[in-house]
């Protein structure tokens, strides 16, 4: 690939590793511990600091701030880093912080993610592949976000929350608990509204498998008693349905946040 192109108004500190074909537009600042993979593009006015690695083909738009120290008073400037995967799109004003020295010591973002304007990834988060965070969506520290998750505009996710893969968070939703894989939530404080049917179709879910998955949902969330106990009791009956097994594994694994449940125990699916 071609040699890097660096605008003369930008500052690239000694020690930064700049891959082949990188393009750094005007008024950017790249710190001494930054690694930019092949073909990374910094459009203009981008700040990348700390021990930050950005994978090949990622494009970063103006006023993004990546790799800054965690917004956490317990962090004492010990080792921490930010790792961003390949082929991501990071739009205007996006911020991502490095990990804390008392936590994971790193924030990690997967490949092919799409971060719309002014979204935020807090310290020690783990974000999967093919995740979309819409304008103004916010992740507090220590969140774990699965693959193919979509988080709607203006939504906020509480610290240490888990969101399972292919889940969907509606716009302006406050997510204060763990969201099952394939689940859909909306509301001022998130309530489970059934499954993300669009996401399931994209994953190749058949009608028969979807009917089985709905039956598992009813047994787990509508049978009364403990949701975790219901999930464990249902395991054997749904062992042939991979999504149902993934949901059961999610529900029975330990998390720091409470589980998000349906409002009033209702389980109507959102189809579009």
Short mmCIF file of C-alpha atoms in Angstrom, two decimals:
data_model
loop_
_atom_site.label_atom_id
_atom_site.label_comp_id
_atom_site.label_asym_id
_atom_site.label_seq_id
_atom_site.Cartn_x
_atom_site.Cartn_y
_atom_site.Cartn_z
CA UNK A 1 0.00 0.00 0.00
CA UNK A 2 0.95 3.64 -0.35
CA UNK A 3 2.96 5.58 2.19
CA UNK A 4 0.95 7.40 4.89
CA UNK A 5 -0.38 10.84 4.03
CA UNK A 6 -0.16 13.29 6.94
CA UNK A 7 -1.45 16.83 6.65
CA UNK A 8 1.19 19.36 7.71
CA UNK A 9 -1.14 20.91 10.31
CA UNK A 10 -1.43 17.62 12.21
CA UNK A 11 0.82 16.47 15.05
CA UNK A 12 2.03 12.87 15.14
CA UNK A 13 4.21 12.33 18.19
CA UNK A 14 7.44 10.35 18.05
CA UNK A 15 6.81 6.70 18.78
CA UNK A 16 3.42 6.48 17.09
CA UNK A 17 3.15 3.54 14.68
CA UNK A 18 1.50 4.53 11.42
CA UNK A 19 0.55 1.77 8.98
CA UNK A 20 0.75 1.82 5.21
CA UNK A 21 -1.93 3.83 3.45
CA UNK A 22 -2.99 5.75 6.55
CA UNK A 23 -4.49 9.18 5.86
CA UNK A 24 -4.33 11.84 8.57
CA UNK A 25 -6.24 14.98 7.68
CA UNK A 26 -5.82 18.51 9.03
CA UNK A 27 -5.55 19.43 12.71
CA UNK A 28 -5.35 15.90 14.11
CA UNK A 29 -3.28 14.86 17.13
CA UNK A 30 -1.86 11.35 17.41
CA UNK A 31 -0.08 10.42 20.64
CA UNK A 32 3.22 8.63 21.03
CA UNK A 33 1.68 5.25 22.04
CA UNK A 34 -0.91 5.11 19.27
CA UNK A 35 -0.93 2.37 16.63
CA UNK A 36 -2.88 2.99 13.40
CA UNK A 37 -3.41 -0.04 11.17
CA UNK A 38 -3.23 -0.07 7.39
CA UNK A 39 -5.61 2.26 5.62
CA UNK A 40 -6.96 4.03 8.71
CA UNK A 41 -8.43 7.45 7.88
CA UNK A 42 -8.58 10.37 10.28
CA UNK A 43 -10.71 12.91 8.44
CA UNK A 44 -9.84 16.06 10.45
CA UNK A 45 -9.69 17.40 14.02
CA UNK A 46 -9.32 13.90 15.52
CA UNK A 47 -7.61 13.36 18.87
CA UNK A 48 -6.11 9.95 19.64
CA UNK A 49 -4.22 9.64 22.89
CA UNK A 50 -2.95 7.07 25.37
CA UNK A 51 -2.12 3.50 24.45
CA UNK A 52 -4.64 3.19 21.63
CA UNK A 53 -4.70 0.73 18.72
CA UNK A 54 -7.03 1.20 15.74
CA UNK A 55 -7.49 -1.66 13.28
CA UNK A 56 -7.08 -1.56 9.52
CA UNK A 57 -9.62 0.29 7.42
CA UNK A 58 -11.32 2.17 10.24
CA UNK A 59 -12.46 5.71 9.42
CA UNK A 60 -12.69 8.41 12.10
CA UNK A 61 -14.58 11.66 11.55
CA UNK A 62 -13.97 15.16 13.01
CA UNK A 63 -13.87 15.86 16.73
CA UNK A 64 -13.76 12.22 17.79
CA UNK A 65 -11.69 11.76 20.96
CA UNK A 66 -10.28 8.26 21.37
CA UNK A 67 -8.11 6.76 24.09
CA UNK A 68 -8.45 9.44 26.74
CA UNK A 69 -8.16 8.39 30.38
CA UNK A 70 -11.21 6.85 32.03
CA UNK A 71 -13.74 9.16 33.62
CA UNK A 72 -13.36 7.43 36.96
CA UNK A 73 -12.03 8.89 40.20
CA UNK A 74 -10.65 5.51 41.32
CA UNK A 75 -8.26 5.37 38.35
CA UNK A 76 -4.77 6.44 39.41
CA UNK A 77 -3.08 6.79 35.99
CA UNK A 78 -1.86 3.20 35.94
CA UNK A 79 -1.59 1.08 32.76
CA UNK A 80 -4.65 1.15 30.52
CA UNK A 81 -5.44 0.98 26.82
CA UNK A 82 -8.09 1.19 24.12
CA UNK A 83 -8.27 -1.35 21.30
CA UNK A 84 -10.55 -0.68 18.31
CA UNK A 85 -11.06 -3.30 15.60
CA UNK A 86 -10.92 -3.16 11.83
CA UNK A 87 -13.31 -1.51 9.37
CA UNK A 88 -15.19 0.53 11.96
CA UNK A 89 -16.88 3.84 11.23
CA UNK A 90 -16.54 6.41 14.02
CA UNK A 91 -18.55 9.54 13.30
CA UNK A 92 -18.37 13.11 14.57
CA UNK A 93 -17.78 13.73 18.26
CA UNK A 94 -17.58 10.10 19.32
CA UNK A 95 -15.62 9.46 22.53
CA UNK A 96 -14.06 6.23 23.76
CA UNK A 97 -12.06 5.96 26.98
CA UNK A 98 -9.29 3.56 27.93
CA UNK A 99 -9.69 1.02 30.71
CA UNK A 100 -9.04 1.57 34.40
CA UNK A 101 -5.95 0.41 36.23
CA UNK A 102 -8.13 -1.32 38.85
CA UNK A 103 -10.46 -2.94 36.27
CA UNK A 104 -9.83 -4.73 32.98
CA UNK A 105 -7.12 -2.21 32.12
CA UNK A 106 -8.51 -2.03 28.61
CA UNK A 107 -11.55 -1.04 26.62
CA UNK A 108 -12.08 -3.22 23.57
CA UNK A 109 -14.22 -2.63 20.45
CA UNK A 110 -14.71 -5.28 17.76
CA UNK A 111 -14.66 -5.17 13.96
CA UNK A 112 -17.18 -3.59 11.56
CA UNK A 113 -18.84 -1.42 14.19
CA UNK A 114 -20.74 1.79 13.41
CA UNK A 115 -20.65 4.57 16.00
CA UNK A 116 -22.89 7.49 15.04
CA UNK A 117 -22.30 11.08 16.14
CA UNK A 118 -21.63 11.78 19.82
CA UNK A 119 -21.99 8.20 21.00
CA UNK A 120 -19.75 7.19 23.90
CA UNK A 121 -17.96 4.01 24.99
CA UNK A 122 -16.94 4.15 28.63
CA UNK A 123 -13.93 2.62 30.34
CA UNK A 124 -13.47 -1.15 30.54
CA UNK A 125 -16.30 -1.88 28.09
CA UNK A 126 -16.18 -4.87 25.76
CA UNK A 127 -18.06 -4.21 22.52
CA UNK A 128 -18.53 -7.05 20.04
CA UNK A 129 -18.43 -7.12 16.24
CA UNK A 130 -20.98 -5.44 13.93
CA UNK A 131 -22.41 -3.29 16.72
CA UNK A 132 -24.30 -0.08 15.87
CA UNK A 133 -24.58 2.75 18.39
CA UNK A 134 -26.89 5.47 17.09
CA UNK A 135 -26.48 9.22 17.71
CA UNK A 136 -25.95 10.07 21.36
CA UNK A 137 -26.06 6.47 22.63
CA UNK A 138 -23.99 6.09 25.80
CA UNK A 139 -22.24 3.16 27.47
CA UNK A 140 -21.10 3.58 31.05
CA UNK A 141 -18.07 1.70 32.32
CA UNK A 142 -17.64 -2.10 32.40
CA UNK A 143 -20.49 -2.87 29.95
CA UNK A 144 -20.40 -6.00 27.78
CA UNK A 145 -22.13 -5.68 24.40
CA UNK A 146 -22.60 -8.73 22.17
CA UNK A 147 -22.24 -9.01 18.39
CA UNK A 148 -24.80 -7.36 16.06
CA UNK A 149 -26.38 -5.29 18.84
CA UNK A 150 -28.17 -2.05 17.88
CA UNK A 151 -28.52 0.71 20.47
CA UNK A 152 -30.96 3.45 19.53
CA UNK A 153 -30.35 7.19 19.66
CA UNK A 154 -30.19 8.92 23.02
CA UNK A 155 -30.16 5.65 24.96
CA UNK A 156 -28.01 5.19 28.07
CA UNK A 157 -26.67 1.89 29.38
CA UNK A 158 -25.88 1.59 33.10
CA UNK A 159 -22.40 0.53 34.20
CA UNK A 160 -21.62 -3.21 34.33
CA UNK A 161 -24.64 -4.06 32.16
CA UNK A 162 -24.60 -7.01 29.75
CA UNK A 163 -26.44 -6.88 26.43
CA UNK A 164 -26.66 -10.19 24.57
CA UNK A 165 -25.90 -10.52 20.88
CA UNK A 166 -28.45 -9.42 18.27
CA UNK A 167 -30.42 -7.51 20.89
CA UNK A 168 -32.10 -4.20 20.08
CA UNK A 169 -32.42 -1.15 22.35
CA UNK A 170 -35.03 1.37 21.25
CA UNK A 171 -34.25 5.08 21.18
CA UNK A 172 -34.31 7.14 24.39
CA UNK A 173 -34.21 4.03 26.57
CA UNK A 174 -32.53 3.78 29.96
CA UNK A 175 -30.99 0.31 30.21
CA UNK A 176 -30.41 -0.49 33.89
CA UNK A 177 -30.26 -4.29 33.72
CA UNK A 178 -29.00 -7.20 31.64
CA UNK A 179 -30.73 -7.77 28.28
CA UNK A 180 -31.03 -11.30 26.90
CA UNK A 181 -29.65 -12.22 23.46
CA UNK A 182 -32.16 -11.42 20.68
CA UNK A 183 -34.25 -9.34 23.09
CA UNK A 184 -35.86 -5.98 22.39
CA UNK A 185 -36.31 -3.27 25.01
CA UNK A 186 -37.90 0.20 25.05
CA UNK A 187 -39.04 2.63 27.69
CA UNK A 188 -37.83 5.34 30.03
CA UNK A 189 -36.51 2.42 32.07
CA UNK A 190 -36.10 -0.53 29.76
CA UNK A 191 -38.71 -3.28 29.72
CA UNK A 192 -38.46 -6.45 27.66
CA UNK A 193 -40.90 -6.29 24.74
CA UNK A 194 -40.25 -9.72 23.25
CA UNK A 195 -37.71 -10.60 20.60
CA UNK A 196 -35.85 -8.55 18.03
CA UNK A 197 -37.62 -10.29 15.15
CA UNK A 198 -35.74 -8.36 12.47
CA UNK A 199 -32.44 -9.41 14.03
CA UNK A 200 -33.56 -13.03 14.21
CA UNK A 201 -34.55 -13.02 10.54
CA UNK A 202 -31.17 -11.55 9.62
CA UNK A 203 -29.56 -14.38 11.57
CA UNK A 204 -31.43 -16.94 9.44
CA UNK A 205 -34.03 -17.99 12.03
CA UNK A 206 -36.71 -20.29 10.56
CA UNK A 207 -40.39 -19.98 11.43
CA UNK A 208 -40.30 -23.32 13.25
CA UNK A 209 -37.29 -22.31 15.33
CA UNK A 210 -38.94 -18.99 16.13
CA UNK A 211 -42.06 -20.75 17.41
CA UNK A 212 -39.87 -22.91 19.65
CA UNK A 213 -38.04 -19.83 20.88
CA UNK A 214 -41.34 -18.12 21.74
CA UNK A 215 -42.39 -21.16 23.75
CA UNK A 216 -39.11 -20.99 25.69
CA UNK A 217 -39.77 -17.29 26.32
CA UNK A 218 -43.22 -18.02 27.72
CA UNK A 219 -41.92 -20.73 30.04
CA UNK A 220 -39.09 -18.59 31.34
CA UNK A 221 -40.85 -15.25 31.77
CA UNK A 222 -44.54 -16.12 32.24
CA UNK A 223 -44.53 -19.17 34.51
CA UNK A 224 -44.18 -17.26 37.75
CA UNK A 225 -41.41 -17.75 40.28
CA UNK A 226 -37.72 -17.25 39.63
CA UNK A 227 -36.73 -16.46 36.05
CA UNK A 228 -33.32 -18.05 36.56
CA UNK A 229 -34.91 -21.21 38.00
CA UNK A 230 -37.40 -21.31 35.11
CA UNK A 231 -34.56 -20.99 32.61
CA UNK A 232 -32.58 -23.82 34.19
CA UNK A 233 -35.67 -26.04 34.37
CA UNK A 234 -36.32 -25.42 30.65
CA UNK A 235 -32.79 -26.24 29.50
CA UNK A 236 -33.33 -29.88 28.58
CA UNK A 237 -36.55 -29.21 26.66
CA UNK A 238 -34.91 -26.64 24.39
CA UNK A 239 -31.44 -28.13 23.98
CA UNK A 240 -31.94 -28.45 20.19
CA UNK A 241 -32.67 -24.73 19.75
CA UNK A 242 -29.40 -22.81 19.78
CA UNK A 243 -30.89 -19.32 20.42
CA UNK A 244 -32.97 -20.68 23.32
CA UNK A 245 -29.86 -22.32 24.79
CA UNK A 246 -27.93 -19.06 24.40
CA UNK A 247 -30.67 -17.18 26.27
CA UNK A 248 -30.74 -19.79 29.04
CA UNK A 249 -26.95 -19.64 29.38
CA UNK A 250 -27.14 -15.85 29.58
CA UNK A 251 -29.86 -15.90 32.24
CA UNK A 252 -28.10 -18.49 34.41
CA UNK A 253 -24.66 -16.86 34.28
CA UNK A 254 -23.74 -14.39 36.97
CA UNK A 255 -24.05 -10.69 36.17
CA UNK A 256 -23.69 -7.59 38.30
CA UNK A 257 -26.97 -6.03 37.17
CA UNK A 258 -30.56 -7.30 37.56
CA UNK A 259 -32.24 -8.91 34.57
CA UNK A 260 -34.59 -6.88 32.39
CA UNK A 261 -38.03 -8.51 32.41
CA UNK A 262 -41.32 -7.89 30.59
CA UNK A 263 -43.66 -5.22 31.96
CA UNK A 264 -46.35 -7.00 33.94
CA UNK A 265 -45.13 -10.36 32.69
CA UNK A 266 -46.43 -9.72 29.16
CA UNK A 267 -44.49 -11.06 26.21
CA UNK A 268 -45.76 -9.53 23.00
CA UNK A 269 -43.14 -9.49 20.22
CA UNK A 270 -42.18 -6.31 18.38
CA UNK A 271 -42.09 -7.34 14.73
CA UNK A 272 -40.70 -4.26 13.01
#
